[in-house]
Structure formats: structure tokens, C-alpha cells
């Protein structure tokens, strides 16, 4: 059918196409049918919704469709029923646990990017990957298809360094320190991050507290050519765009299937032109990888995938058995990261991890002799050079480089949990900490999160504060308190853990 475009002041996140009920009846269109909207060379796909908010002969499109193609108000378009895409068959094949061929993977990725696959089909794909996994041939095909369906960045500098954490550990603001340390040593490091996937704050959510993170490729090129680094959100770019679409489904389900994680991380690195990549695999109870054996096997996969893409990859298996530093949630983490950069001091776990990772990159990039990288990274941090570089990055990304970390607003609705008995902190439950911070509103509410006063191994007395929940809204705080009471996120025990009598 032919219709005139009406642009709706609505952002559905689902590419909604509103059709007048009478028109829909004549054209045999039903709610949620996939349709193609075409005008000349422009074509987009969207899901039908029926409404008399649009007149007969009109087709309403949500504003998110305009991000793909610039249709104008009143423009005449064809609305064509699109049927079920071929790639749905391949998703079902993976659901049955069968291996996918390269062309089948390419077809799925193409249809994700073209929005021919809707959220429900994309979630099914992600779930099928979580259950049945991918082998290395499939992962390599997925990575290349994801990169090649988007743009590529071409920065005229060498070497291009990069770092990426597989995430999962709460409070992981580490790369906000790593990037300026490495750039202060003269290396180029254009870092893209995702927003939170399973955690309460992805690196992009944290950086967004004090600088812009959404830039075009040209802007990133200018920033990196000027200051040697950036800390931006990968999702704002058309770099491996399927990655950001699948991340949406992963976030909703709070899962990060290993094969997809490898492909989505490495496709972005490939598209950014990164030549030397350091992957951080936090390992421990309650994170994505629980044992060192699993971490080693994943490390081999990253290195093998890097080889297939022509990249030199190293992996750091890091301690992820409890949160990094003392804060969880975007604004609280921004305070902690900036203050560590500013003073050169901070929680041991954060400083150790950041200088350890930065040190490896300094050695990989050839600016520190083997075995001296960490020491050099520490000197750069403690001398204030990393903070000077960070100020340049903040300024280049439109933030205020005179920022005072302690003035960053945090949620003012608070509740502090105290120790019910004296003893030692024997465990901090990563999953519970993340769930509580998310219940409090993180990452969407930037000020929401958790401030931790104790770490594993520390001695506490009855009544000592253990952690404070911050929220921006009372209702969110209440939800987080209920969850915290149910989950016991910090375990305190005496030195005698159990007494067992005659059995
Ligand atoms: O912890 P969750 O949310 O699962 O993982 C997502 C986080 O992990 C990675 O961190 P980085 O950008 O390498 O610092 C991603 O970019 C993102 O910030
Ligand atoms: N699936 C993913 N995509 C991008 N970055 C990630 N970091 C951790 N998991 C990721």
C-alpha cells in the first residue's frame, strides 16, 4: 500500500510503524507484523501497531526509524508486508544445537543490522547462543560479519593499543585509569566501551557522568589524533552495530553468552583498527568466569580469534572474587576513579589492577622494557601525568576538566547496613551487590549505587557500617533495601566457621 509519512513524537526503541485500522484491515496487516517502508533507495523495516492516531492513507513512524533513514513528513512511501526473514530458520537451527555455516551467520547479522529481526527473535538468538554456544569457526564468522556490516575507523597513528574487560565484576572502573596512564606514555589508545551488560555500571555509563561519550567517527578521529586517547561509548558509532543491538537483549536478560561476547568485543576492536589488544578476564565467584581453568580456555579463544583477525592479543586473568574498589554505580564510581587519577592513590584493588593492566600495555606497545611496565604505570599515575592526560581527554570530550570528584552528585536517598555481629568479612557476593545497585536504579539513575566500607578479610565489630545504598528515588531505595535484607551481600563470620559433632 502507498501512504504518507507522519513522524510521531515517540521513541519506542522497537521501530514502530503505526497504521490506521481501516488501512490495516484492507492490507491484511496485523499487530507486530514486519513491514518494509520504502521510498526510492531508502528502505527500513518496522513492526506494525494499529491506531486511529494516524489517518487513513498515513503511516506513522517512531523517531528511532529516523536514525536509520531520514524520511520527511508527508513523503509518499510504499508499505510492504515483509514476512518472516530467512535468518529465523538459522536461529532455530542454533536452538537445536546445530553448527551454523558462515553464510547463515552473515544472514543473521545482516538482518539484525537491517532491523528485519525483531527483539523477540534477537532474544531467541542470544538465548540459543547462551545454551548451545559457538565454535571458533562460528565465532570468527560472527566477528567479521559484525565488523563488516558497519564502519571502520582509520587513525593515522601506530601502534594502536586497546584494552577491554569482559566485565561482570561490580565496581570495575579500572579502564578509566588504564587509558590515561597508557596515553600519558605516548601510546595511542582509542577506547570504546559498552554500557552495563550484567553489571550496575559499564565504563561508558561511568564516563558519561563527567564527559560526553557519544561521538561520530570523525569526531573520535579528531579527539584521538589530538590527545592520543578517548573513552567513548561504542554504541553511538556505526562500528559493528549488531553488537549494540544484541547487547540490548543481553542486558534485558542479564546474560553475556561467551561466543557472542568474544565476537562483539573483538568486532569493535577490529573496526577500531586496534593492533595490540589486552583483554581483562575477571575471575572468581559470582562473575562471568568462575575458575582459572575456564579463564585460561577463554584466554586461548581470544588469542586465537585475534590471530584470525590479524591482531596481537594478550589476556590478563584478574581477581574478580569481590568488587573492585569501594564503589558501585555510575556517579559513585566516577568519583572513585577520578579521585584515584587526581591523587595517585586509592583502594588497593583498583590501583593494583589498573597499574597491572596498564603495565602490560606499556610493555606490549614497546615503551617499557619487559618486567618494568607496572612500575612505569605507577610512576605515571603517582606523578600526576595520568591525571593531566585525563583532563585533556575530558576536555576533548566536552567535559569540565576542573571537575572536583567529591562534588559529583550522588543519590541522596540512603540507607546504611551495619554488622549484626563482630567477626571477619568472609565473602562479598558480587551478584547480590550488582542486583542491589540495579534495584536502587543504576545504571540509568547515575547517582544510584553502593558504597562499600569493608572488603574480604577485614575485621568488623558489631554495629560497624558495612555499606550504604544510594538512590535517587525513595521507592527504588526501598526495593534495594528489601533485596539487601534477603540476599546477605556481605558475610561476616568468626574465626570458627563450623562446629561438627558426632555424625
Ligand atoms: O560488567 P558488564 O556490565 O557485564 O560488562 C560490560 C562492561 O565491560 C566492559 O568494560 P570496559 O569498557 O572494557 O571497561 C564493557 O565495555 C562494559 O563497560
Ligand atoms: N558482549 C559484550 N560486548 C561488548 N563489550 C563487552 N564487554 C563484556 N561483554 C561485552
PDB file of N, CA and C in Angstrom, residues 135-229:
ATOM      1  N   UNK A 135      31.369 -22.540  18.036  1.00  0.00           N
ATOM      2  CA  UNK A 135      32.774 -22.955  17.979  1.00  0.00           C
ATOM      3  C   UNK A 135      33.594 -21.825  17.346  1.00  0.00           C
ATOM      4  N   UNK A 136      34.917 -22.008  17.278  1.00  0.00           N
ATOM      5  CA  UNK A 136      35.783 -20.909  16.834  1.00  0.00           C
ATOM      6  C   UNK A 136      35.489 -20.470  15.389  1.00  0.00           C
ATOM      7  N   UNK A 137      35.123 -21.413  14.507  1.00  0.00           N
ATOM      8  CA  UNK A 137      34.798 -21.007  13.126  1.00  0.00           C
ATOM      9  C   UNK A 137      33.564 -20.105  13.129  1.00  0.00           C
ATOM     10  N   UNK A 138      32.586 -20.477  13.937  1.00  0.00           N
ATOM     11  CA  UNK A 138      31.364 -19.668  14.003  1.00  0.00           C
ATOM     12  C   UNK A 138      31.665 -18.293  14.620  1.00  0.00           C
ATOM     13  N   UNK A 139      32.511 -18.309  15.678  1.00  0.00           N
ATOM     14  CA  UNK A 139      32.831 -17.034  16.350  1.00  0.00           C
ATOM     15  C   UNK A 139      33.562 -16.100  15.379  1.00  0.00           C
ATOM     16  N   UNK A 140      34.515 -16.661  14.623  1.00  0.00           N
ATOM     17  CA  UNK A 140      35.270 -15.820  13.679  1.00  0.00           C
ATOM     18  C   UNK A 140      34.330 -15.263  12.607  1.00  0.00           C
ATOM     19  N   UNK A 141      33.429 -16.110  12.115  1.00  0.00           N
ATOM     20  CA  UNK A 141      32.481 -15.642  11.081  1.00  0.00           C
ATOM     21  C   UNK A 141      31.576 -14.552  11.655  1.00  0.00           C
ATOM     22  N   UNK A 142      31.139 -14.751  12.901  1.00  0.00           N
ATOM     23  CA  UNK A 142      30.257 -13.762  13.538  1.00  0.00           C
ATOM     24  C   UNK A 142      31.005 -12.442  13.739  1.00  0.00           C
ATOM     25  N   UNK A 143      32.262 -12.536  14.181  1.00  0.00           N
ATOM     26  CA  UNK A 143      33.054 -11.323  14.436  1.00  0.00           C
ATOM     27  C   UNK A 143      33.221 -10.521  13.145  1.00  0.00           C
ATOM     28  N   UNK A 144      33.602 -11.206  12.076  1.00  0.00           N
ATOM     29  CA  UNK A 144      33.869 -10.497  10.821  1.00  0.00           C
ATOM     30  C   UNK A 144      32.562  -9.929  10.253  1.00  0.00           C
ATOM     31  N   UNK A 145      31.495 -10.713  10.346  1.00  0.00           N
ATOM     32  CA  UNK A 145      30.204 -10.208   9.844  1.00  0.00           C
ATOM     33  C   UNK A 145      29.773  -8.982  10.641  1.00  0.00           C
ATOM     34  N   UNK A 146      29.980  -9.004  11.957  1.00  0.00           N
ATOM     35  CA  UNK A 146      29.590  -7.857  12.784  1.00  0.00           C
ATOM     36  C   UNK A 146      30.406  -6.620  12.419  1.00  0.00           C
ATOM     37  N   UNK A 147      31.702  -6.816  12.187  1.00  0.00           N
ATOM     38  CA  UNK A 147      32.553  -5.664  11.845  1.00  0.00           C
ATOM     39  C   UNK A 147      32.213  -5.145  10.449  1.00  0.00           C
ATOM     40  N   UNK A 148      32.008  -6.061   9.511  1.00  0.00           N
ATOM     41  CA  UNK A 148      31.846  -5.625   8.115  1.00  0.00           C
ATOM     42  C   UNK A 148      30.465  -5.037   7.818  1.00  0.00           C
ATOM     43  N   UNK A 149      29.509  -5.200   8.721  1.00  0.00           N
ATOM     44  CA  UNK A 149      28.206  -4.568   8.494  1.00  0.00           C
ATOM     45  C   UNK A 149      28.190  -3.142   9.053  1.00  0.00           C
ATOM     46  N   UNK A 150      29.346  -2.664   9.490  1.00  0.00           N
ATOM     47  CA  UNK A 150      29.419  -1.288   9.991  1.00  0.00           C
ATOM     48  C   UNK A 150      30.600  -0.548   9.402  1.00  0.00           C
ATOM     49  N   UNK A 151      30.924   0.605   9.996  1.00  0.00           N
ATOM     50  CA  UNK A 151      32.045   1.417   9.514  1.00  0.00           C
ATOM     51  C   UNK A 151      33.349   0.946  10.160  1.00  0.00           C
ATOM     52  N   UNK A 152      34.444   1.467   9.647  1.00  0.00           N
ATOM     53  CA  UNK A 152      35.768   1.156  10.220  1.00  0.00           C
ATOM     54  C   UNK A 152      36.462   2.487  10.506  1.00  0.00           C
ATOM     55  N   UNK A 153      37.189   2.532  11.603  1.00  0.00           N
ATOM     56  CA  UNK A 153      37.933   3.754  11.928  1.00  0.00           C
ATOM     57  C   UNK A 153      39.356   3.607  11.399  1.00  0.00           C
ATOM     58  N   UNK A 154      39.869   4.705  10.837  1.00  0.00           N
ATOM     59  CA  UNK A 154      41.223   4.640  10.302  1.00  0.00           C
ATOM     60  C   UNK A 154      42.017   5.797  10.901  1.00  0.00           C
ATOM     61  N   UNK A 155      42.766   5.492  11.955  1.00  0.00           N
ATOM     62  CA  UNK A 155      43.564   6.533  12.612  1.00  0.00           C
ATOM     63  C   UNK A 155      45.003   6.407  12.129  1.00  0.00           C
ATOM     64  N   UNK A 156      45.546   7.545  11.720  1.00  0.00           N
ATOM     65  CA  UNK A 156      46.873   7.520  11.124  1.00  0.00           C
ATOM     66  C   UNK A 156      47.964   7.569  12.201  1.00  0.00           C
ATOM     67  N   UNK A 157      47.974   6.591  13.089  1.00  0.00           N
ATOM     68  CA  UNK A 157      48.997   6.514  14.145  1.00  0.00           C
ATOM     69  C   UNK A 157      49.337   5.061  14.350  1.00  0.00           C
ATOM     70  N   UNK A 158      50.520   4.796  14.834  1.00  0.00           N
ATOM     71  CA  UNK A 158      50.917   3.410  15.105  1.00  0.00           C
ATOM     72  C   UNK A 158      51.772   3.376  16.360  1.00  0.00           C
ATOM     73  N   UNK A 159      51.721   2.397  17.204  1.00  0.00           N
ATOM     74  CA  UNK A 159      50.731   1.321  17.193  1.00  0.00           C
ATOM     75  C   UNK A 159      49.424   1.787  17.832  1.00  0.00           C
ATOM     76  N   UNK A 160      48.323   1.114  17.475  1.00  0.00           N
ATOM     77  CA  UNK A 160      47.038   1.390  18.133  1.00  0.00           C
ATOM     78  C   UNK A 160      46.844   0.325  19.215  1.00  0.00           C
ATOM     79  N   UNK A 161      46.778   0.809  20.461  1.00  0.00           N
ATOM     80  CA  UNK A 161      46.600  -0.087  21.602  1.00  0.00           C
ATOM     81  C   UNK A 161      45.115  -0.127  21.985  1.00  0.00           C
ATOM     82  N   UNK A 162      44.731  -1.166  22.698  1.00  0.00           N
ATOM     83  CA  UNK A 162      43.344  -1.215  23.185  1.00  0.00           C
ATOM     84  C   UNK A 162      43.270  -2.124  24.396  1.00  0.00           C
ATOM     85  N   UNK A 163      42.262  -1.897  25.205  1.00  0.00           N
ATOM     86  CA  UNK A 163      42.055  -2.733  26.383  1.00  0.00           C
ATOM     87  C   UNK A 163      40.553  -2.956  26.516  1.00  0.00           C
ATOM     88  N   UNK A 164      40.175  -4.132  26.957  1.00  0.00           N
ATOM     89  CA  UNK A 164      38.742  -4.387  27.171  1.00  0.00           C
ATOM     90  C   UNK A 164      38.563  -5.443  28.253  1.00  0.00           C
ATOM     91  N   UNK A 165      37.618  -5.163  29.121  1.00  0.00           N
ATOM     92  CA  UNK A 165      37.303  -6.139  30.153  1.00  0.00           C
ATOM     93  C   UNK A 165      36.059  -6.907  29.727  1.00  0.00           C
ATOM     94  N   UNK A 166      36.025  -8.183  30.036  1.00  0.00           N
ATOM     95  CA  UNK A 166      34.785  -8.904  29.728  1.00  0.00           C
ATOM     96  C   UNK A 166      33.710  -8.524  30.750  1.00  0.00           C
ATOM     97  N   UNK A 167      34.104  -7.771  31.774  1.00  0.00           N
ATOM     98  CA  UNK A 167      33.134  -7.245  32.736  1.00  0.00           C
ATOM     99  C   UNK A 167      32.653  -8.287  33.731  1.00  0.00           C
ATOM    100  N   UNK A 168      31.548  -7.985  34.347  1.00  0.00           N
ATOM    101  CA  UNK A 168      30.931  -8.921  35.283  1.00  0.00           C
ATOM    102  C   UNK A 168      31.223  -8.613  36.738  1.00  0.00           C
ATOM    103  N   UNK A 169      32.365  -7.983  37.006  1.00  0.00           N
ATOM    104  CA  UNK A 169      32.714  -7.714  38.399  1.00  0.00           C
ATOM    105  C   UNK A 169      32.206  -6.315  38.777  1.00  0.00           C
ATOM    106  N   UNK A 170      31.528  -6.195  39.909  1.00  0.00           N
ATOM    107  CA  UNK A 170      30.986  -4.876  40.272  1.00  0.00           C
ATOM    108  C   UNK A 170      32.104  -3.871  40.561  1.00  0.00           C
ATOM    109  N   UNK A 171      31.842  -2.616  40.214  1.00  0.00           N
ATOM    110  CA  UNK A 171      32.796  -1.547  40.545  1.00  0.00           C
ATOM    111  C   UNK A 171      34.013  -1.482  39.644  1.00  0.00           C
ATOM    112  N   UNK A 172      33.918  -2.082  38.456  1.00  0.00           N
ATOM    113  CA  UNK A 172      35.100  -2.196  37.584  1.00  0.00           C
ATOM    114  C   UNK A 172      35.368  -0.919  36.779  1.00  0.00           C
ATOM    115  N   UNK A 173      35.796   0.122  37.489  1.00  0.00           N
ATOM    116  CA  UNK A 173      36.083   1.386  36.789  1.00  0.00           C
ATOM    117  C   UNK A 173      37.537   1.430  36.301  1.00  0.00           C
ATOM    118  N   UNK A 174      38.209   0.275  36.335  1.00  0.00           N
ATOM    119  CA  UNK A 174      39.650   0.189  36.098  1.00  0.00           C
ATOM    120  C   UNK A 174      40.128   0.874  34.814  1.00  0.00           C
ATOM    121  N   UNK A 175      39.407   0.656  33.712  1.00  0.00           N
ATOM    122  CA  UNK A 175      39.936   1.158  32.434  1.00  0.00           C
ATOM    123  C   UNK A 175      39.905   2.680  32.331  1.00  0.00           C
ATOM    124  N   UNK A 176      39.175   3.311  33.246  1.00  0.00           N
ATOM    125  CA  UNK A 176      39.179   4.783  33.279  1.00  0.00           C
ATOM    126  C   UNK A 176      40.546   5.279  33.775  1.00  0.00           C
ATOM    127  N   UNK A 177      41.258   4.426  34.479  1.00  0.00           N
ATOM    128  CA  UNK A 177      42.635   4.761  34.897  1.00  0.00           C
ATOM    129  C   UNK A 177      43.639   4.269  33.853  1.00  0.00           C
ATOM    130  N   UNK A 178      43.360   3.077  33.318  1.00  0.00           N
ATOM    131  CA  UNK A 178      44.330   2.462  32.392  1.00  0.00           C
ATOM    132  C   UNK A 178      44.551   3.348  31.155  1.00  0.00           C
ATOM    133  N   UNK A 179      43.457   3.837  30.589  1.00  0.00           N
ATOM    134  CA  UNK A 179      43.563   4.580  29.321  1.00  0.00           C
ATOM    135  C   UNK A 179      44.452   5.832  29.453  1.00  0.00           C
ATOM    136  N   UNK A 180      44.212   6.728  30.441  1.00  0.00           N
ATOM    137  CA  UNK A 180      45.113   7.891  30.523  1.00  0.00           C
ATOM    138  C   UNK A 180      46.547   7.534  30.900  1.00  0.00           C
ATOM    139  N   UNK A 181      46.735   6.463  31.668  1.00  0.00           N
ATOM    140  CA  UNK A 181      48.129   6.076  32.005  1.00  0.00           C
ATOM    141  C   UNK A 181      48.864   5.715  30.705  1.00  0.00           C
ATOM    142  N   UNK A 182      48.209   4.887  29.900  1.00  0.00           N
ATOM    143  CA  UNK A 182      48.851   4.404  28.662  1.00  0.00           C
ATOM    144  C   UNK A 182      49.065   5.562  27.677  1.00  0.00           C
ATOM    145  N   UNK A 183      48.072   6.446  27.591  1.00  0.00           N
ATOM    146  CA  UNK A 183      48.191   7.578  26.656  1.00  0.00           C
ATOM    147  C   UNK A 183      49.260   8.559  27.138  1.00  0.00           C
ATOM    148  N   UNK A 184      49.401   8.696  28.474  1.00  0.00           N
ATOM    149  CA  UNK A 184      50.410   9.620  29.005  1.00  0.00           C
ATOM    150  C   UNK A 184      51.821   9.139  28.665  1.00  0.00           C
ATOM    151  N   UNK A 185      51.951   7.840  28.382  1.00  0.00           N
ATOM    152  CA  UNK A 185      53.265   7.301  27.999  1.00  0.00           C
ATOM    153  C   UNK A 185      53.509   7.470  26.502  1.00  0.00           C
ATOM    154  N   UNK A 186      52.585   8.122  25.810  1.00  0.00           N
ATOM    155  CA  UNK A 186      52.778   8.412  24.385  1.00  0.00           C
ATOM    156  C   UNK A 186      52.138   7.409  23.445  1.00  0.00           C
ATOM    157  N   UNK A 187      51.446   6.407  23.993  1.00  0.00           N
ATOM    158  CA  UNK A 187      50.797   5.425  23.114  1.00  0.00           C
ATOM    159  C   UNK A 187      49.380   5.904  22.737  1.00  0.00           C
ATOM    160  N   UNK A 188      48.881   5.374  21.635  1.00  0.00           N
ATOM    161  CA  UNK A 188      47.538   5.755  21.180  1.00  0.00           C
ATOM    162  C   UNK A 188      46.541   4.676  21.614  1.00  0.00           C
ATOM    163  N   UNK A 189      45.477   5.097  22.269  1.00  0.00           N
ATOM    164  CA  UNK A 189      44.521   4.110  22.777  1.00  0.00           C
ATOM    165  C   UNK A 189      43.081   4.632  22.639  1.00  0.00           C
ATOM    166  N   UNK A 190      42.444   4.347  21.498  1.00  0.00           N
ATOM    167  CA  UNK A 190      41.061   4.802  21.289  1.00  0.00           C
ATOM    168  C   UNK A 190      40.088   3.799  21.893  1.00  0.00           C
ATOM    169  N   UNK A 191      39.682   4.038  23.117  1.00  0.00           N
ATOM    170  CA  UNK A 191      38.907   3.033  23.859  1.00  0.00           C
ATOM    171  C   UNK A 191      37.408   3.247  23.684  1.00  0.00           C
ATOM    172  N   UNK A 192      36.760   2.196  23.221  1.00  0.00           N
ATOM    173  CA  UNK A 192      35.290   2.211  23.221  1.00  0.00           C
ATOM    174  C   UNK A 192      34.826   1.252  24.313  1.00  0.00           C
ATOM    175  N   UNK A 193      33.722   1.603  24.923  1.00  0.00           N
ATOM    176  CA  UNK A 193      33.148   0.736  25.959  1.00  0.00           C
ATOM    177  C   UNK A 193      31.675   0.553  25.682  1.00  0.00           C
ATOM    178  N   UNK A 194      31.150  -0.507  26.244  1.00  0.00           N
ATOM    179  CA  UNK A 194      29.686  -0.635  26.170  1.00  0.00           C
ATOM    180  C   UNK A 194      29.111  -0.059  27.463  1.00  0.00           C
ATOM    181  N   UNK A 195      27.825   0.113  27.468  1.00  0.00           N
ATOM    182  CA  UNK A 195      27.160   0.425  28.725  1.00  0.00           C
ATOM    183  C   UNK A 195      27.050  -0.885  29.500  1.00  0.00           C
ATOM    184  N   UNK A 196      26.471  -0.817  30.690  1.00  0.00           N
ATOM    185  CA  UNK A 196      26.363  -2.025  31.506  1.00  0.00           C
ATOM    186  C   UNK A 196      25.666  -3.143  30.745  1.00  0.00           C
ATOM    187  N   UNK A 197      26.175  -4.347  30.908  1.00  0.00           N
ATOM    188  CA  UNK A 197      25.504  -5.518  30.343  1.00  0.00           C
ATOM    189  C   UNK A 197      24.930  -6.326  31.502  1.00  0.00           C
ATOM    190  N   UNK A 198      25.807  -6.865  32.342  1.00  0.00           N
ATOM    191  CA  UNK A 198      25.299  -7.602  33.509  1.00  0.00           C
ATOM    192  C   UNK A 198      25.515  -6.803  34.800  1.00  0.00           C
ATOM    193  N   UNK A 199      26.299  -5.744  34.731  1.00  0.00           N
ATOM    194  CA  UNK A 199      26.665  -5.031  35.959  1.00  0.00           C
ATOM    195  C   UNK A 199      25.745  -3.843  36.214  1.00  0.00           C
ATOM    196  N   UNK A 200      26.120  -3.045  37.232  1.00  0.00           N
ATOM    197  CA  UNK A 200      25.318  -1.861  37.561  1.00  0.00           C
ATOM    198  C   UNK A 200      25.889  -0.608  36.912  1.00  0.00           C
ATOM    199  N   UNK A 201      27.042  -0.732  36.262  1.00  0.00           N
ATOM    200  CA  UNK A 201      27.629   0.424  35.578  1.00  0.00           C
ATOM    201  C   UNK A 201      28.700  -0.049  34.614  1.00  0.00           C
ATOM    202  N   UNK A 202      28.462   0.148  33.322  1.00  0.00           N
ATOM    203  CA  UNK A 202      29.512  -0.121  32.337  1.00  0.00           C
ATOM    204  C   UNK A 202      30.439   1.095  32.323  1.00  0.00           C
ATOM    205  N   UNK A 203      31.618   0.921  31.725  1.00  0.00           N
ATOM    206  CA  UNK A 203      32.570   2.040  31.689  1.00  0.00           C
ATOM    207  C   UNK A 203      31.957   3.260  30.991  1.00  0.00           C
ATOM    208  N   UNK A 204      31.171   3.036  29.934  1.00  0.00           N
ATOM    209  CA  UNK A 204      30.552   4.176  29.238  1.00  0.00           C
ATOM    210  C   UNK A 204      29.558   4.900  30.158  1.00  0.00           C
ATOM    211  N   UNK A 205      28.843   4.166  31.011  1.00  0.00           N
ATOM    212  CA  UNK A 205      27.909   4.810  31.947  1.00  0.00           C
ATOM    213  C   UNK A 205      28.668   5.680  32.946  1.00  0.00           C
ATOM    214  N   UNK A 206      29.842   5.210  33.361  1.00  0.00           N
ATOM    215  CA  UNK A 206      30.615   5.946  34.373  1.00  0.00           C
ATOM    216  C   UNK A 206      31.224   7.211  33.746  1.00  0.00           C
ATOM    217  N   UNK A 207      31.849   7.061  32.571  1.00  0.00           N
ATOM    218  CA  UNK A 207      32.495   8.223  31.940  1.00  0.00           C
ATOM    219  C   UNK A 207      31.447   9.293  31.615  1.00  0.00           C
ATOM    220  N   UNK A 208      30.254   8.854  31.275  1.00  0.00           N
ATOM    221  CA  UNK A 208      29.189   9.802  30.902  1.00  0.00           C
ATOM    222  C   UNK A 208      28.827  10.747  32.051  1.00  0.00           C
ATOM    223  N   UNK A 209      29.206  10.384  33.272  1.00  0.00           N
ATOM    224  CA  UNK A 209      28.930  11.252  34.426  1.00  0.00           C
ATOM    225  C   UNK A 209      29.721  12.566  34.309  1.00  0.00           C
ATOM    226  N   UNK A 210      30.920  12.514  33.685  1.00  0.00           N
ATOM    227  CA  UNK A 210      31.742  13.732  33.663  1.00  0.00           C
ATOM    228  C   UNK A 210      32.178  14.170  32.254  1.00  0.00           C
ATOM    229  N   UNK A 211      31.771  13.439  31.216  1.00  0.00           N
ATOM    230  CA  UNK A 211      32.126  13.852  29.841  1.00  0.00           C
ATOM    231  C   UNK A 211      31.111  13.246  28.878  1.00  0.00           C
ATOM    232  N   UNK A 212      31.067  13.806  27.668  1.00  0.00           N
ATOM    233  CA  UNK A 212      30.203  13.174  26.652  1.00  0.00           C
ATOM    234  C   UNK A 212      30.848  11.871  26.215  1.00  0.00           C
ATOM    235  N   UNK A 213      30.016  10.905  25.857  1.00  0.00           N
ATOM    236  CA  UNK A 213      30.585   9.636  25.377  1.00  0.00           C
ATOM    237  C   UNK A 213      30.074   9.280  23.980  1.00  0.00           C
ATOM    238  N   UNK A 214      29.117  10.074  23.470  1.00  0.00           N
ATOM    239  CA  UNK A 214      28.534   9.760  22.147  1.00  0.00           C
ATOM    240  C   UNK A 214      29.126  10.677  21.084  1.00  0.00           C
ATOM    241  N   UNK A 215      29.898  10.109  20.188  1.00  0.00           N
ATOM    242  CA  UNK A 215      30.544  10.891  19.137  1.00  0.00           C
ATOM    243  C   UNK A 215      30.444  10.172  17.801  1.00  0.00           C
ATOM    244  N   UNK A 216      30.595  10.958  16.731  1.00  0.00           N
ATOM    245  CA  UNK A 216      30.671  10.333  15.409  1.00  0.00           C
ATOM    246  C   UNK A 216      32.105   9.840  15.202  1.00  0.00           C
ATOM    247  N   UNK A 217      32.288   9.040  14.164  1.00  0.00           N
ATOM    248  CA  UNK A 217      33.638   8.525  13.881  1.00  0.00           C
ATOM    249  C   UNK A 217      34.636   9.646  13.608  1.00  0.00           C
ATOM    250  N   UNK A 218      34.173  10.667  12.866  1.00  0.00           N
ATOM    251  CA  UNK A 218      35.073  11.792  12.549  1.00  0.00           C
ATOM    252  C   UNK A 218      35.495  12.506  13.819  1.00  0.00           C
ATOM    253  N   UNK A 219      34.537  12.675  14.732  1.00  0.00           N
ATOM    254  CA  UNK A 219      34.858  13.359  15.994  1.00  0.00           C
ATOM    255  C   UNK A 219      35.870  12.537  16.798  1.00  0.00           C
ATOM    256  N   UNK A 220      35.656  11.226  16.819  1.00  0.00           N
ATOM    257  CA  UNK A 220      36.597  10.372  17.564  1.00  0.00           C
ATOM    258  C   UNK A 220      37.994  10.459  16.977  1.00  0.00           C
ATOM    259  N   UNK A 221      38.039  10.449  15.667  1.00  0.00           N
ATOM    260  CA  UNK A 221      39.329  10.549  14.969  1.00  0.00           C
ATOM    261  C   UNK A 221      40.038  11.847  15.396  1.00  0.00           C
ATOM    262  N   UNK A 222      39.269  12.937  15.412  1.00  0.00           N
ATOM    263  CA  UNK A 222      39.859  14.233  15.800  1.00  0.00           C
ATOM    264  C   UNK A 222      40.347  14.199  17.258  1.00  0.00           C
ATOM    265  N   UNK A 223      39.498  13.623  18.145  1.00  0.00           N
ATOM    266  CA  UNK A 223      39.866  13.566  19.575  1.00  0.00           C
ATOM    267  C   UNK A 223      41.152  12.749  19.735  1.00  0.00           C
ATOM    268  N   UNK A 224      41.176  11.575  19.100  1.00  0.00           N
ATOM    269  CA  UNK A 224      42.324  10.675  19.285  1.00  0.00           C
ATOM    270  C   UNK A 224      43.578  11.269  18.638  1.00  0.00           C
ATOM    271  N   UNK A 225      43.418  11.912  17.490  1.00  0.00           N
ATOM    272  CA  UNK A 225      44.604  12.497  16.860  1.00  0.00           C
ATOM    273  C   UNK A 225      45.141  13.668  17.695  1.00  0.00           C
ATOM    274  N   UNK A 226      44.254  14.301  18.460  1.00  0.00           N
ATOM    275  CA  UNK A 226      44.696  15.433  19.297  1.00  0.00           C
ATOM    276  C   UNK A 226      45.305  14.956  20.629  1.00  0.00           C
ATOM    277  N   UNK A 227      44.586  14.069  21.344  1.00  0.00           N
ATOM    278  CA  UNK A 227      45.069  13.737  22.699  1.00  0.00           C
ATOM    279  C   UNK A 227      45.588  12.297  22.837  1.00  0.00           C
ATOM    280  N   UNK A 228      45.487  11.516  21.776  1.00  0.00           N
ATOM    281  CA  UNK A 228      46.045  10.154  21.804  1.00  0.00           C
ATOM    282  C   UNK A 228      45.131   9.117  22.430  1.00  0.00           C
ATOM    283  N   UNK A 229      43.948   9.540  22.874  1.00  0.00           N
ATOM    284  CA  UNK A 229      43.061   8.570  23.537  1.00  0.00           C
ATOM    285  C   UNK A 229      41.628   9.074  23.546  1.00  0.00           C
TER     286      UNK A 229
END
